[in-house]
Short mmCIF file of C-alpha atoms in Angstrom, two decimals:
data_model
loop_
_atom_site.label_atom_id
_atom_site.label_comp_id
_atom_site.label_asym_id
_atom_site.label_seq_id
_atom_site.Cartn_x
_atom_site.Cartn_y
_atom_site.Cartn_z
CA UNK A 172 -25.91 -18.75 16.71
CA UNK A 173 -22.55 -20.27 15.07
CA UNK A 174 -22.55 -22.16 11.84
CA UNK A 175 -19.85 -25.61 11.46
CA UNK A 176 -19.33 -24.04 8.17
CA UNK A 177 -16.72 -20.77 7.51
CA UNK A 178 -18.60 -18.01 5.54
CA UNK A 179 -15.51 -16.59 4.02
CA UNK A 180 -15.51 -13.47 2.70
CA UNK A 181 -12.31 -11.92 2.39
CA UNK A 182 -12.20 -12.26 -1.10
CA UNK A 183 -13.03 -14.22 -4.25
CA UNK A 184 -9.45 -15.69 -3.99
CA UNK A 185 -10.65 -18.46 -1.05
CA UNK A 186 -12.42 -20.75 -3.29
CA UNK A 187 -11.82 -23.86 -3.41
CA UNK A 188 -11.06 -25.87 -6.54
CA UNK A 189 -14.43 -28.04 -7.46
CA UNK A 190 -14.79 -31.68 -8.12
CA UNK A 191 -14.36 -31.31 -11.58
CA UNK A 192 -11.12 -28.96 -11.20
CA UNK A 193 -9.71 -31.80 -9.22
CA UNK A 194 -10.71 -34.50 -11.41
CA UNK A 195 -9.55 -32.40 -14.78
CA UNK A 196 -6.13 -32.33 -13.01
CA UNK A 197 -6.03 -35.37 -12.24
CA UNK A 198 -6.86 -36.42 -16.15
CA UNK A 199 -4.67 -34.23 -17.83
CA UNK A 200 -2.36 -34.28 -20.12
CA UNK A 201 0.83 -32.66 -19.26
CA UNK A 202 4.59 -32.70 -20.72
CA UNK A 203 7.41 -30.05 -20.26
CA UNK A 204 5.29 -26.68 -21.03
CA UNK A 205 8.81 -24.42 -20.73
CA UNK A 206 9.69 -26.62 -23.97
CA UNK A 207 6.82 -25.61 -25.34
CA UNK A 208 5.19 -29.47 -25.52
CA UNK A 209 2.45 -29.32 -23.07
CA UNK A 210 -0.48 -30.23 -24.89
CA UNK A 211 -3.00 -29.62 -22.06
CA UNK A 212 -1.75 -25.52 -21.56
CA UNK A 213 -1.48 -25.42 -25.45
CA UNK A 214 -5.43 -25.75 -25.75
CA UNK A 215 -6.19 -23.68 -22.80
CA UNK A 216 -3.93 -20.84 -24.06
CA UNK A 217 -5.37 -21.19 -27.42
CA UNK A 218 -9.00 -21.22 -26.10
CA UNK A 219 -8.45 -18.11 -23.94
CA UNK A 220 -6.90 -16.66 -26.70
CA UNK A 221 -10.18 -17.43 -29.23
CA UNK A 222 -12.08 -16.15 -25.97
CA UNK A 223 -10.58 -12.64 -25.46
CA UNK A 224 -10.46 -12.21 -29.16
CA UNK A 225 -6.88 -11.69 -29.41
CA UNK A 226 -3.89 -13.77 -31.25
CA UNK A 227 -1.91 -15.57 -28.57
CA UNK A 228 -1.82 -16.43 -24.90
CA UNK A 229 0.05 -17.39 -22.48
CA UNK A 230 -0.20 -18.98 -18.67
CA UNK A 231 1.58 -17.59 -15.61
CA UNK A 232 1.56 -18.20 -11.83
CA UNK A 233 0.30 -14.87 -11.17
CA UNK A 234 -2.23 -11.42 -11.73
CA UNK A 235 1.33 -9.50 -10.43
CA UNK A 236 3.57 -11.43 -12.90
CA UNK A 237 1.15 -10.75 -15.50
CA UNK A 238 0.88 -6.99 -15.37
CA UNK A 239 4.37 -7.38 -14.89
CA UNK A 240 5.33 -9.00 -17.70
CA UNK A 241 2.84 -6.97 -19.76
CA UNK A 242 4.28 -3.60 -18.54
CA UNK A 243 7.86 -4.86 -19.11
CA UNK A 244 6.72 -5.99 -22.70
CA UNK A 245 5.36 -2.60 -23.76
CA UNK A 246 8.01 -0.43 -22.11
CA UNK A 247 11.00 -2.24 -23.13
CA UNK A 248 13.33 0.94 -22.57
CA UNK A 249 14.47 1.93 -18.64
CA UNK A 250 13.15 5.52 -18.25
CA UNK A 251 9.99 4.31 -19.48
CA UNK A 252 6.95 5.60 -18.04
CA UNK A 253 3.78 4.09 -17.96
CA UNK A 254 0.30 6.09 -17.05
CA UNK A 255 -2.31 4.36 -14.67
CA UNK A 256 -4.90 5.05 -11.55
CA UNK A 257 -3.39 6.25 -8.67
CA UNK A 258 -5.88 3.76 -6.96
CA UNK A 259 -5.20 1.08 -9.15
CA UNK A 260 -4.11 -2.60 -8.25
CA UNK A 261 -0.59 -2.52 -10.24
CA UNK A 262 0.24 0.86 -8.68
CA UNK A 263 -0.55 0.09 -4.76
CA UNK A 264 -0.52 -3.73 -4.12
CA UNK A 265 1.83 -4.85 -6.69
CA UNK A 266 5.37 -4.32 -4.67
CA UNK A 267 6.36 -1.58 -7.48
CA UNK A 268 7.47 -4.43 -9.38
CA UNK A 269 7.87 -1.93 -12.68
CA UNK A 270 10.05 -0.01 -11.20
CA UNK A 271 12.35 -2.18 -9.12
CA UNK A 272 12.50 -4.54 -11.63
CA UNK A 273 11.55 -2.92 -14.81
CA UNK A 274 12.64 0.54 -14.38
CA UNK A 275 9.36 1.61 -15.57
CA UNK A 276 8.55 4.49 -14.03
CA UNK A 277 4.37 5.01 -12.84
CA UNK A 278 2.69 8.44 -13.82
CA UNK A 279 -0.70 8.41 -11.28
CA UNK A 280 -3.94 9.58 -12.78
CA UNK A 281 -6.27 9.86 -10.06
CA UNK A 282 -9.24 7.32 -10.35
CA UNK A 283 -13.14 8.27 -10.00
CA UNK A 284 -15.33 6.83 -8.00
CA UNK A 285 -16.04 4.61 -11.15
CA UNK A 286 -13.03 3.02 -11.95
CA UNK A 287 -12.42 5.69 -14.38
CA UNK A 288 -9.33 8.50 -15.54
CA UNK A 289 -10.77 11.62 -17.24
CA UNK A 290 -9.47 11.49 -20.31
CA UNK A 291 -8.46 14.91 -20.19
CA UNK A 292 -6.37 13.94 -17.18
CA UNK A 293 -4.93 10.73 -19.35
CA UNK A 294 -3.70 13.19 -22.42
CA UNK A 295 -2.15 15.87 -20.09
CA UNK A 296 -0.24 13.12 -18.62
CA UNK A 297 1.51 11.82 -21.52
CA UNK A 298 4.85 13.51 -21.97
CA UNK A 299 5.69 15.26 -25.02
CA UNK A 300 8.60 14.57 -26.59
CA UNK A 301 9.98 17.95 -26.94
CA UNK A 302 10.97 17.27 -23.19
CA UNK A 303 12.98 13.99 -23.59
CA UNK A 304 15.95 15.35 -22.22
CA UNK A 305 14.32 16.08 -19.09
CA UNK A 306 11.59 13.79 -18.77
CA UNK A 307 10.75 9.96 -18.62
CA UNK A 308 8.68 8.73 -22.17
CA UNK A 309 5.29 7.72 -21.99
CA UNK A 310 5.20 4.31 -23.87
CA UNK A 311 1.66 2.67 -22.01
CA UNK A 312 -1.71 3.09 -20.35
CA UNK A 313 -3.09 1.02 -18.02
CA UNK A 314 -6.71 0.70 -16.81
CA UNK A 315 -8.23 -1.66 -14.54
CA UNK A 316 -11.62 -3.63 -15.14
CA UNK A 317 -13.59 -4.16 -12.79
CA UNK A 318 -11.80 -1.51 -10.58
CA UNK A 319 -11.04 -3.44 -7.57
CA UNK A 320 -10.65 -0.64 -5.21
CA UNK A 321 -13.42 1.44 -6.73
CA UNK A 322 -15.92 -0.87 -5.88
CA UNK A 323 -15.83 -3.33 -8.30
CA UNK A 324 -16.43 -1.15 -10.77
CA UNK A 325 -16.78 -1.66 -14.56
CA UNK A 326 -15.60 0.18 -17.59
CA UNK A 327 -17.82 0.00 -20.14
CA UNK A 328 -16.24 -0.69 -23.88
CA UNK A 329 -17.15 2.68 -24.84
CA UNK A 330 -14.57 4.69 -22.17
CA UNK A 331 -12.01 1.46 -23.06
CA UNK A 332 -12.36 2.44 -26.93
CA UNK A 333 -11.81 6.28 -26.28
CA UNK A 334 -8.81 5.48 -24.21
CA UNK A 335 -7.71 3.40 -27.07
CA UNK A 336 -8.08 5.64 -29.42
CA UNK A 337 -5.71 8.25 -27.33
CA UNK A 338 -3.30 5.39 -27.46
CA UNK A 339 -3.37 5.13 -31.09
CA UNK A 340 -3.03 8.93 -31.69
CA UNK A 341 -0.02 9.12 -29.70
CA UNK A 342 1.66 6.12 -30.57
CA UNK A 343 1.22 4.65 -27.20
CA UNK A 344 0.41 0.51 -26.05
CA UNK A 345 -2.73 -0.38 -24.05
CA UNK A 346 -2.74 -2.94 -21.19
CA UNK A 347 -5.89 -3.97 -19.25
CA UNK A 348 -5.78 -5.44 -15.77
CA UNK A 349 -8.60 -7.74 -16.54
CA UNK A 350 -8.49 -9.25 -13.04
CA UNK A 351 -12.07 -9.59 -13.12
CA UNK A 352 -12.98 -8.83 -16.35
CA UNK A 353 -15.28 -11.59 -16.57
CA UNK A 354 -17.20 -10.09 -14.11
CA UNK A 355 -17.42 -6.81 -16.22
CA UNK A 356 -18.80 -8.62 -19.18
CA UNK A 357 -21.47 -10.23 -17.07
CA UNK A 358 -22.48 -7.06 -15.47
CA UNK A 359 -22.07 -5.44 -18.22
CA UNK A 360 -24.25 -7.89 -20.62
CA UNK A 361 -20.86 -7.28 -22.65
CA UNK A 362 -18.91 -10.02 -24.87
CA UNK A 363 -15.63 -9.74 -23.01
CA UNK A 364 -13.89 -9.84 -26.45
CA UNK A 365 -15.51 -6.40 -27.05
CA UNK A 366 -14.73 -4.98 -23.49
CA UNK A 367 -10.85 -5.33 -24.43
CA UNK A 368 -11.06 -4.85 -28.37
CA UNK A 369 -9.07 -1.53 -27.83
CA UNK A 370 -6.13 -3.29 -25.72
CA UNK A 371 -3.12 -4.64 -26.47
CA UNK A 372 -2.60 -6.69 -23.92
CA UNK A 373 -4.89 -8.22 -21.13
CA UNK A 374 -3.90 -10.12 -17.94
CA UNK A 375 -7.03 -12.26 -16.54
CA UNK A 376 -6.81 -14.22 -13.24
CA UNK A 377 -8.18 -17.36 -13.04
CA UNK A 378 -8.22 -17.86 -8.98
CA UNK A 379 -10.22 -15.09 -8.51
CA UNK A 380 -13.97 -14.90 -8.94
CA UNK A 381 -13.48 -18.02 -11.91
CA UNK A 382 -12.73 -20.39 -8.59
CA UNK A 383 -9.03 -21.86 -10.31
CA UNK A 384 -6.72 -22.58 -8.00
CA UNK A 385 -3.90 -21.18 -9.52
CA UNK A 386 -2.99 -18.51 -11.99
CA UNK A 387 -3.63 -16.02 -14.90
CA UNK A 388 -3.84 -15.89 -18.51
CA UNK A 389 -2.04 -13.03 -20.49
CA UNK A 390 -3.78 -12.33 -23.91
CA UNK A 391 -2.46 -10.39 -26.77
CA UNK A 392 -0.37 -10.78 -30.38
CA UNK A 393 1.91 -13.40 -30.99
CA UNK A 394 4.51 -11.01 -31.20
CA UNK A 395 3.93 -9.82 -27.65
CA UNK A 396 2.93 -13.46 -26.21
CA UNK A 397 6.29 -13.94 -27.86
CA UNK A 398 8.18 -11.73 -26.13
CA UNK A 399 5.92 -12.51 -22.79
CA UNK A 400 6.87 -15.89 -23.02
CA UNK A 401 10.42 -14.80 -22.26
CA UNK A 402 9.79 -12.30 -19.47
CA UNK A 403 8.24 -15.22 -17.65
CA UNK A 404 10.95 -17.45 -17.74
CA UNK A 405 12.89 -14.70 -16.51
CA UNK A 406 11.37 -14.13 -13.48
CA UNK A 407 10.78 -17.97 -12.62
CA UNK A 408 7.36 -18.35 -14.11
CA UNK A 409 8.11 -20.86 -16.53
CA UNK A 410 7.03 -24.10 -14.98
CA UNK A 411 7.32 -27.79 -16.43
CA UNK A 412 3.86 -29.97 -16.21
CA UNK A 413 1.61 -26.83 -15.96
CA UNK A 414 -1.36 -28.74 -18.13
CA UNK A 415 -2.10 -30.03 -14.38
CA UNK A 416 -3.13 -26.51 -13.86
CA UNK A 417 -4.28 -25.34 -17.45
CA UNK A 418 -7.06 -28.08 -16.56
CA UNK A 419 -8.39 -26.66 -13.37
CA UNK A 420 -8.36 -23.33 -15.44
CA UNK A 421 -10.15 -24.52 -18.31
CA UNK A 422 -13.17 -26.18 -15.69
CA UNK A 423 -13.18 -22.93 -14.44
CA UNK A 424 -13.36 -20.59 -17.26
CA UNK A 425 -16.23 -23.22 -18.44
CA UNK A 426 -18.00 -24.01 -15.36
CA UNK A 427 -17.84 -20.28 -13.34
CA UNK A 428 -18.79 -18.17 -16.02
CA UNK A 429 -22.35 -18.96 -15.57
CA UNK A 430 -22.41 -18.19 -12.11
CA UNK A 431 -21.40 -14.95 -11.99
CA UNK A 432 -24.27 -13.23 -12.06
CA UNK A 433 -25.67 -14.84 -8.84
CA UNK A 434 -22.48 -13.59 -7.53
CA UNK A 435 -23.90 -10.46 -8.34
CA UNK A 436 -26.86 -10.69 -7.42
CA UNK A 437 -25.81 -12.23 -3.69
CA UNK A 438 -23.75 -9.04 -3.54
CA UNK A 439 -26.59 -6.82 -3.70
CA UNK A 440 -28.83 -8.72 -1.08
CA UNK A 441 -25.56 -8.40 1.15
CA UNK A 442 -25.53 -4.53 0.34
CA UNK A 443 -29.59 -4.02 0.87
CA UNK A 444 -29.00 -6.40 4.24
CA UNK A 445 -25.95 -4.12 5.57
CA UNK A 446 -27.94 -0.66 4.68
CA UNK A 447 -30.96 -1.63 7.11
CA UNK A 448 -28.24 -1.98 9.98
CA UNK A 449 -27.54 1.23 11.76
CA UNK A 450 -23.98 1.05 12.99
CA UNK A 451 -23.14 1.02 9.03
CA UNK A 452 -23.16 3.70 5.77
CA UNK A 453 -23.63 0.93 2.11
CA UNK A 454 -24.30 2.75 -1.43
CA UNK A 455 -26.34 -0.36 -2.83
CA UNK A 456 -26.82 1.09 -6.03
CA UNK A 457 -23.03 1.49 -6.32
CA UNK A 458 -22.90 -2.68 -5.94
CA UNK A 459 -21.90 -3.53 -9.60
CA UNK A 460 -20.75 -7.04 -9.05
CA UNK A 461 -19.06 -9.35 -6.48
CA UNK A 462 -17.88 -6.30 -3.76
CA UNK A 463 -19.75 -4.53 -1.15
CA UNK A 464 -17.66 -2.18 0.89
CA UNK A 465 -19.42 -0.34 3.72
CA UNK A 466 -18.78 2.16 6.03
CA UNK A 467 -18.66 1.92 9.85
CA UNK A 468 -20.24 5.19 11.25
CA UNK A 469 -19.52 4.34 15.33
CA UNK A 470 -16.36 5.33 16.30
CA UNK A 471 -16.14 2.58 18.75
CA UNK A 472 -16.53 0.09 16.20
CA UNK A 473 -12.89 -0.80 14.13
CA UNK A 474 -12.95 -3.01 11.48
CA UNK A 475 -10.51 -5.02 13.69
CA UNK A 476 -12.96 -5.94 16.20
CA UNK A 477 -15.50 -6.33 14.13
CA UNK A 478 -13.55 -8.85 12.41
CA UNK A 479 -12.45 -10.40 15.51
CA UNK A 480 -15.92 -10.77 16.63
CA UNK A 481 -17.12 -11.68 13.14
CA UNK A 482 -14.58 -14.54 13.30
CA UNK A 483 -15.51 -16.25 16.75
CA UNK A 484 -18.91 -16.70 14.25
CA UNK A 485 -16.77 -18.03 11.54
CA UNK A 486 -17.44 -15.11 9.16
CA UNK A 487 -14.34 -13.77 7.74
CA UNK A 488 -13.78 -10.56 6.53
CA UNK A 489 -11.11 -8.18 6.01
CA UNK A 490 -11.00 -4.70 6.52
CA UNK A 491 -10.50 -2.11 3.61
CA UNK A 492 -9.53 1.10 5.83
CA UNK A 493 -9.10 2.03 9.52
CA UNK A 494 -13.02 3.09 9.07
CA UNK A 495 -14.34 0.61 6.25
CA UNK A 496 -15.14 -2.85 5.17
CA UNK A 497 -15.16 -5.05 2.44
CA UNK A 498 -17.22 -8.15 1.77
CA UNK A 499 -16.44 -10.65 -1.50
CA UNK A 500 -18.97 -12.82 -3.22
CA UNK A 501 -17.93 -16.36 -4.63
CA UNK A 502 -19.86 -18.87 -5.86
CA UNK A 503 -19.41 -20.96 -2.93
CA UNK A 504 -21.16 -18.40 -0.68
CA UNK A 505 -24.74 -19.49 -0.23
CA UNK A 506 -28.14 -17.58 -0.23
CA UNK A 507 -28.30 -18.89 3.47
CA UNK A 508 -24.61 -17.95 4.00
CA UNK A 509 -25.62 -14.22 3.10
CA UNK A 510 -28.53 -14.27 5.78
CA UNK A 511 -26.05 -16.01 8.46
CA UNK A 512 -23.59 -12.64 7.57
CA UNK A 513 -25.64 -10.71 8.27
CA UNK A 514 -26.86 -11.64 11.55
CA UNK A 515 -23.54 -12.19 12.72
CA UNK A 516 -22.76 -8.47 11.25
CA UNK A 517 -25.53 -6.74 13.47
CA UNK A 518 -25.18 -8.98 16.63
CA UNK A 519 -21.15 -8.21 16.52
CA UNK A 520 -21.57 -4.77 15.99
CA UNK A 521 -24.19 -5.16 19.11
CA UNK A 522 -21.91 -7.06 21.28
CA UNK A 523 -19.40 -4.76 20.53
CA UNK A 524 -20.90 -1.56 21.68
CA UNK A 525 -22.17 -3.38 24.82
CA UNK A 526 -18.88 -4.72 25.84
CA UNK A 527 -16.57 -1.92 24.36
CA UNK A 528 -13.88 -2.73 27.23
CA UNK A 529 -13.52 -6.53 26.53
CA UNK A 530 -12.58 -5.24 22.91
CA UNK A 531 -9.68 -2.50 24.29
CA UNK A 532 -6.68 -4.67 23.41
CA UNK A 533 -7.81 -5.08 20.04
CA UNK A 534 -7.35 -1.32 19.25
CA UNK A 535 -3.52 -0.68 18.48
CA UNK A 536 -3.43 1.55 15.81
CA UNK A 537 -3.16 -0.75 13.06
CA UNK A 538 -5.66 -1.99 9.96
CA UNK A 539 -5.15 -5.08 8.10
CA UNK A 540 -6.56 -4.41 4.63
CA UNK A 541 -7.25 -6.70 2.08
CA UNK A 542 -3.62 -6.77 0.41
CA UNK A 543 -4.57 -6.34 -3.23
CA UNK A 544 -6.53 -9.63 -3.22
#
């Protein structure tokens, strides 16, 4: 059984812009945004600031740039230190930009399976001023919501508030990598502005689950955004008629947030189906949003092999590790796509086990991963 349609489960970054997005892009009123004159960018940024409950917003080309700008604004003295999760996107997947470009030292705290960091461990990681002669100066704490490497787990408003209290009591700042913050909002049933109330800045990716073709948005105080705008230009992120992209992003926020709950439902269906296949192990109860991680329990089946065979059936996936896979749902994945993928995954595993010699050339000791998508 092979479908002519590609079922792309590599990431929620693979979505194609909808007809409504394309129409909005074609009709967008634009001007030079570097000169501060693009009206569509202005409207979109104002709307995102309102939705997120912050004073101002700034459209940027990517989530990596959004996070980098945020860290550099808050840690504007070289030799500053940021506390962040050891399994966080900023620490693992963003080329070490905070260090190589910003001169900011990362102090990692272990991420728990639910994406949190223990509050006492965060407090213990904060440098005491008496050690300023020897240590970097702690200036920032970063959280990630949802937490991708922890299975798309959601951080509660209460937990974020607790970290916010630590931040206030120590005179620090709090940044939230909210690449999938709308997924967290929908899954928790909590307005997105409430989830980020304690944060001094938030990055929101528009090209993941929301489905816009390009971009992220930064939100924070007016003073923060004024500094962020300068850094965006420094990093090469100042673009001209950016309203074309903001128009698509506006439609993505307007039309796709309401579809995220269905993505989460489909992820549960996918996890439940994988749990019934004897070659895999998945904790379907741990699936909170649109990501499904599963372990391969038969050592003869490698993630690389499985991806290769699935691709022959027009199902695209990516390994998460040498023994696990990650599948991500987005609004362009249908219920029938889920059922087709489940059938293909089981048949692919069986094909590998019955014809293992055929796939020996695929085992080269390396495993691709999802590269932070």
